[in-house]
């Protein structure tokens, strides 16, 4: 039995039983009152019909005869008749000997009859020791009350009638109640059955059975509800299939990805991982596993922390076992989840290493024969005839150039060989700069250029590699002198107190400014590449290798700094470097 059925049925049951009980009580008492009134009238009429005979008997004062007459009547009319004189003396009674009966003057019905012309009372008779209904009427002659006739009835008869009445009402009420309950039972069932079917159908849908349909043979709101329900399940079913299809597509896409992929929830547990990732770390069944147990490189933890605080995609190079990977992470804000994609760059890294090793080895191997060639050229220069000297000059110039390239390549490969923790010392930048100005002053003055140095007086010491900083300043100032024909070359060093964190915040800023030929805008982004020159022949003529700025950029990066260039063709160039001051 469904709960809703029990609720509806029990509600109606209580209502009907209460109404029936009220109806029974009301009907019973109304009918009883009515019956008592009819009975009283009946007894009253009986009194009236007796009054003429009684009056006649009273005239003759034949009280004994009257008593006999009444006793005879009693058997026929099934009622007790009593005749009382106005002073209360009983002169005749159909059931008892009147001489033995006490004075009735104070009986309620007698007193009422004398005073009001009619009296009635329902009470216990002390004479015959039973409950009786009394109805009394005065018998008058010439306006005087000569006696009171009283007709009474045993209440046991009345009670029998009441019992019959009650039983009939009760039977009717019970039949009516049973009929109503049957009706309500059928009604409740017809009402709750479709609801039950709806509940069962919803249950099936919640378990994923979208083919469930409801068919109701009726024409009311429940039918409309069933139709809407069927429409809803059809739509749900198609959406579910669509979602499932998309999920499968996404699943096979993720599974088929060559790159490793994992999704981490906000607690750090892996909720999605693909085959490539599992192969990468050599372990399966990763769902629910804490990511740090499989990705032990501390860079991953740092990357996840950054992702959570910066809400943007971040890429870092990490190591897993012997492999190198580019780990690219994105933060999915609403669910606080993180997607990590791992690109295997081991092969690329190995190739890079081979290339670096080759450059290092080649530079190393070339250095000795080149030094030897240069030595022999210098020796020959003293012994050779003057007419052959120009040839030797060309050889010497080119040897010098190759030596410079080899030197620069050696420096570059050293710089690219990233040390985990570079060893920095405290460097006094003012002292260091003054020394460099001294070294380069000669080449500036030979081109009639003004070389100046300006710095903050209380510049703090910085943690840096002084040898590499020297290299950086030499390269920049040497370039400035090389590419400036007239005017000035300026070195400026100062502390940047700016709170703007985007570019040069609390840092030491080094600027090298010249009034030279300038660099066209389109070359600005490429001049830091290896062997990149704006004008090859000019660079060659000036002894350039195309590696100077590349070295500068590496040195800046080694010091966690940044470099940018501002230049205008024909007006001059400004290189701005910022290095953290602590
Ligand atoms: P190079 O040895 O040719 O000078 P660099 O790497 O030092 O190579 O510089 C790359 C190119 O950038 C140069 O060839 C030159 O065209 C340009 N360049 C560098 N510094 C300056 C400067 N101060 N003024 C004008 N052009 C410059």
Coordinates of N, CA and C in Angstrom, one line a residue, residues 36-135:
X36 N -40.3 11.9 22.8 CA -40.7 12.2 24.2 C -41.9 13.2 24.1
X37 N -41.8 14.2 23.2 CA -42.8 15.2 23.0 C -44.1 14.5 22.6
X38 N -44.0 13.6 21.6 CA -45.2 12.9 21.0 C -45.8 12.1 22.2
X39 N -45.0 11.4 22.9 CA -45.5 10.6 24.0 C -46.2 11.4 25.1
X40 N -45.6 12.6 25.4 CA -46.2 13.5 26.3 C -47.6 13.9 25.8
X41 N -47.6 14.3 24.6 CA -48.9 14.7 24.0 C -50.0 13.5 24.0
X42 N -49.4 12.4 23.8 CA -50.3 11.2 23.8 C -50.9 11.0 25.2
X43 N -50.0 11.1 26.2 CA -50.5 11.0 27.6 C -51.4 12.1 28.0
X44 N -51.2 13.3 27.4 CA -52.0 14.5 27.7 C -53.4 14.2 27.1
X45 N -53.5 13.7 25.9 CA -54.7 13.4 25.2 C -55.5 12.3 26.0
X46 N -54.7 11.4 26.5 CA -55.3 10.3 27.3 C -56.0 10.9 28.6
X47 N -55.3 11.9 29.2 CA -55.8 12.6 30.3 C -57.1 13.3 30.0
X48 N -57.1 13.9 28.8 CA -58.3 14.7 28.4 C -59.5 13.7 28.2
X49 N -59.2 12.6 27.5 CA -60.3 11.7 27.2 C -60.9 11.0 28.5
X50 N -60.0 11.0 29.6 CA -60.5 10.4 30.8 C -61.3 11.4 31.7
X51 N -61.0 12.7 31.5 CA -61.5 13.7 32.4 C -63.0 13.8 32.6
X52 N -63.8 13.5 31.5 CA -65.3 13.5 31.6 C -65.8 12.4 32.6
X53 N -65.3 11.2 32.4 CA -65.7 10.1 33.2 C -65.3 10.3 34.7
X54 N -64.0 10.8 34.9 CA -63.5 11.1 36.2 C -64.4 12.1 36.9
X55 N -64.7 13.2 36.1 CA -65.5 14.3 36.7 C -66.8 13.8 37.2
X56 N -67.4 12.9 36.4 CA -68.7 12.3 36.7 C -68.6 11.5 38.0
X57 N -67.5 10.7 38.1 CA -67.3 9.8 39.3 C -67.1 10.6 40.5
X58 N -66.4 11.8 40.3 CA -66.0 12.6 41.5 C -67.3 13.3 42.0
X59 N -68.2 13.6 41.1 CA -69.5 14.2 41.6 C -70.2 13.4 42.6
X60 N -70.2 12.1 42.3 CA -70.9 11.2 43.2 C -70.0 10.8 44.4
X61 N -68.8 11.3 44.4 CA -67.8 11.0 45.5 C -67.5 9.5 45.6
X62 N -67.8 8.8 44.5 CA -67.6 7.3 44.6 C -66.2 7.0 44.2
X63 N -65.2 7.3 45.2 CA -63.7 7.2 45.0 C -63.4 5.7 44.7
X64 N -64.1 4.8 45.4 CA -63.8 3.4 45.3 C -64.1 2.9 43.9
X65 N -65.3 3.3 43.4 CA -65.7 3.0 42.1 C -64.7 3.5 41.0
X66 N -64.3 4.8 41.3 CA -63.3 5.4 40.4 C -62.0 4.6 40.3
X67 N -61.6 4.2 41.5 CA -60.3 3.4 41.6 C -60.4 2.1 40.8
X68 N -61.6 1.4 40.9 CA -61.8 0.2 40.2 C -61.9 0.4 38.7
X69 N -62.6 1.4 38.3 CA -62.7 1.8 36.9 C -61.3 2.0 36.3
X70 N -60.5 2.7 37.0 CA -59.1 3.0 36.5 C -58.2 1.8 36.4
X71 N -58.4 0.9 37.5 CA -57.6 -0.3 37.5 C -57.9 -1.2 36.3
X72 N -59.2 -1.2 35.9 CA -59.6 -1.9 34.7 C -59.0 -1.3 33.4
X73 N -59.1 0.0 33.4 CA -58.6 0.7 32.2 C -57.1 0.4 32.0
X74 N -56.4 0.3 33.0 CA -54.9 0.2 33.0 C -54.5 -1.0 32.1
X75 N -55.3 -2.1 32.2 CA -54.9 -3.3 31.5 C -55.0 -3.1 30.0
X76 N -56.0 -2.2 29.6 CA -56.2 -1.9 28.2 C -55.3 -0.9 27.6
X77 N -54.9 0.1 28.3 CA -54.1 1.2 27.7 C -52.6 1.2 28.0
X78 N -52.2 0.2 28.8 CA -50.8 0.1 29.1 C -50.2 1.4 29.7
X79 N -50.9 2.1 30.5 CA -50.4 3.3 31.2 C -51.0 3.3 32.6
X80 N -50.2 3.9 33.5 CA -50.7 4.0 34.9 C -51.5 5.3 35.0
X81 N -52.6 5.2 35.6 CA -53.5 6.4 35.8 C -53.6 6.7 37.3
X82 N -53.4 7.9 37.7 CA -53.6 8.3 39.1 C -54.5 9.5 39.2
X83 N -55.4 9.5 40.2 CA -56.3 10.7 40.4 C -56.0 11.2 41.7
X84 N -55.7 12.5 41.8 CA -55.3 13.2 43.0 C -56.2 14.4 43.3
X85 N -56.5 14.5 44.5 CA -57.4 15.7 44.9 C -56.4 16.9 45.0
X86 N -57.0 18.1 44.9 CA -56.1 19.3 44.9 C -55.2 19.4 46.1
X87 N -55.6 18.8 47.2 CA -54.8 18.8 48.5 C -53.7 17.8 48.5
X88 N -53.6 17.0 47.4 CA -52.6 16.0 47.2 C -52.9 14.6 47.6
X89 N -54.2 14.4 48.1 CA -54.5 13.0 48.5 C -54.9 12.2 47.3
X90 N -54.3 11.0 47.2 CA -54.5 10.1 46.0 C -55.8 9.4 46.3
X91 N -56.7 9.5 45.3 CA -58.0 8.8 45.5 C -58.2 7.6 44.6
X92 N -57.4 7.5 43.5 CA -57.5 6.3 42.7 C -56.1 6.2 42.0
X93 N -55.7 4.9 41.8 CA -54.4 4.6 41.1 C -54.6 3.2 40.4
X94 N -54.2 3.2 39.2 CA -54.4 2.0 38.4 C -53.5 0.8 38.9
X95 N -52.4 1.1 39.6 CA -51.5 0.0 39.9 C -51.4 -0.2 41.4
X96 N -51.6 0.8 42.3 CA -51.5 0.6 43.7 C -52.7 1.0 44.5
X97 N -52.7 0.6 45.7 CA -53.8 1.0 46.6 C -53.7 2.4 47.0
X98 N -54.6 3.3 46.6 CA -54.4 4.7 46.9 C -54.3 5.1 48.4
X99 N -54.9 4.3 49.2 CA -54.9 4.6 50.6 C -53.4 4.5 51.2
X100 N -52.7 3.7 50.5 CA -51.3 3.4 50.9 C -50.3 4.4 50.4
X101 N -50.8 5.2 49.4 CA -49.9 6.2 48.7 C -49.8 7.5 49.5
X102 N -48.6 8.0 49.5 CA -48.3 9.3 50.3 C -48.9 10.5 49.5
X103 N -49.0 11.6 50.2 CA -49.5 12.8 49.6 C -48.7 13.3 48.4
X104 N -49.4 13.6 47.3 CA -48.7 13.9 46.0 C -48.7 15.4 45.7
X105 N -49.0 16.3 46.7 CA -49.2 17.7 46.4 C -47.8 18.3 45.9
X106 N -46.7 17.8 46.4 CA -45.4 18.4 46.0 C -44.8 17.7 44.8
X107 N -45.4 16.7 44.2 CA -44.8 16.1 43.0 C -44.8 17.2 41.9
X108 N -43.7 17.2 41.2 CA -43.4 18.3 40.2 C -44.6 18.5 39.2
X109 N -45.0 17.4 38.6 CA -46.1 17.4 37.6 C -47.4 17.9 38.2
X110 N -47.7 17.6 39.5 CA -48.9 17.9 40.1 C -48.9 19.4 40.4
X111 N -47.8 19.9 41.0 CA -47.6 21.3 41.3 C -47.8 22.1 40.0
X112 N -47.1 21.7 38.9 CA -47.2 22.4 37.6 C -48.6 22.4 37.1
X113 N -49.4 21.2 37.2 CA -50.7 21.2 36.7 C -51.7 22.1 37.5
X114 N -51.5 22.2 38.8 CA -52.3 23.1 39.6 C -52.0 24.6 39.3
X115 N -50.7 24.9 39.1 CA -50.3 26.3 38.9 C -50.4 26.7 37.4
X116 N -50.0 25.8 36.5 CA -50.0 26.2 35.1 C -51.0 25.5 34.2
X117 N -51.8 24.6 34.8 CA -52.8 23.9 34.0 C -52.3 22.7 33.2
X118 N -51.0 22.5 33.3 CA -50.4 21.3 32.7 C -49.0 21.0 33.4
X119 N -48.8 19.7 33.6 CA -47.5 19.4 34.2 C -47.0 18.1 33.7
X120 N -45.6 18.0 33.6 CA -45.0 16.8 33.1 C -43.7 16.6 33.8
X121 N -43.2 15.3 34.0 CA -42.0 15.1 34.6 C -41.5 13.7 34.3
X122 N -40.2 13.6 34.1 CA -39.6 12.3 33.8 C -38.7 12.0 35.0
X123 N -39.1 11.1 35.9 CA -38.3 10.9 37.1 C -38.6 9.5 37.7
X124 N -37.9 9.3 38.9 CA -38.0 8.0 39.5 C -39.3 8.0 40.4
X125 N -40.1 6.9 40.3 CA -41.3 6.8 41.1 C -40.9 6.1 42.4
X126 N -41.1 6.8 43.5 CA -40.8 6.1 44.8 C -41.9 5.0 45.1
X127 N -43.1 5.2 44.5 CA -44.2 4.2 44.8 C -43.9 2.9 44.1
X128 N -43.6 3.0 42.8 CA -43.4 1.7 42.1 C -41.9 1.4 41.8
X129 N -41.1 2.3 42.3 CA -39.6 2.2 42.2 C -39.1 1.9 40.8
X130 N -39.5 2.8 39.9 CA -39.1 2.7 38.5 C -39.0 4.1 37.9
X131 N -38.3 4.3 36.8 CA -38.3 5.6 36.1 C -39.6 5.7 35.3
X132 N -40.3 6.8 35.5 CA -41.6 7.0 34.8 C -41.7 8.4 34.2
X133 N -42.6 8.5 33.1 CA -42.9 9.8 32.5 C -44.3 10.1 33.0
X134 N -44.4 11.2 33.7 CA -45.7 11.6 34.2 C -46.2 12.8 33.4
X135 N -47.6 12.8 33.1 CA -48.2 13.9 32.5 C -49.5 14.2 33.3

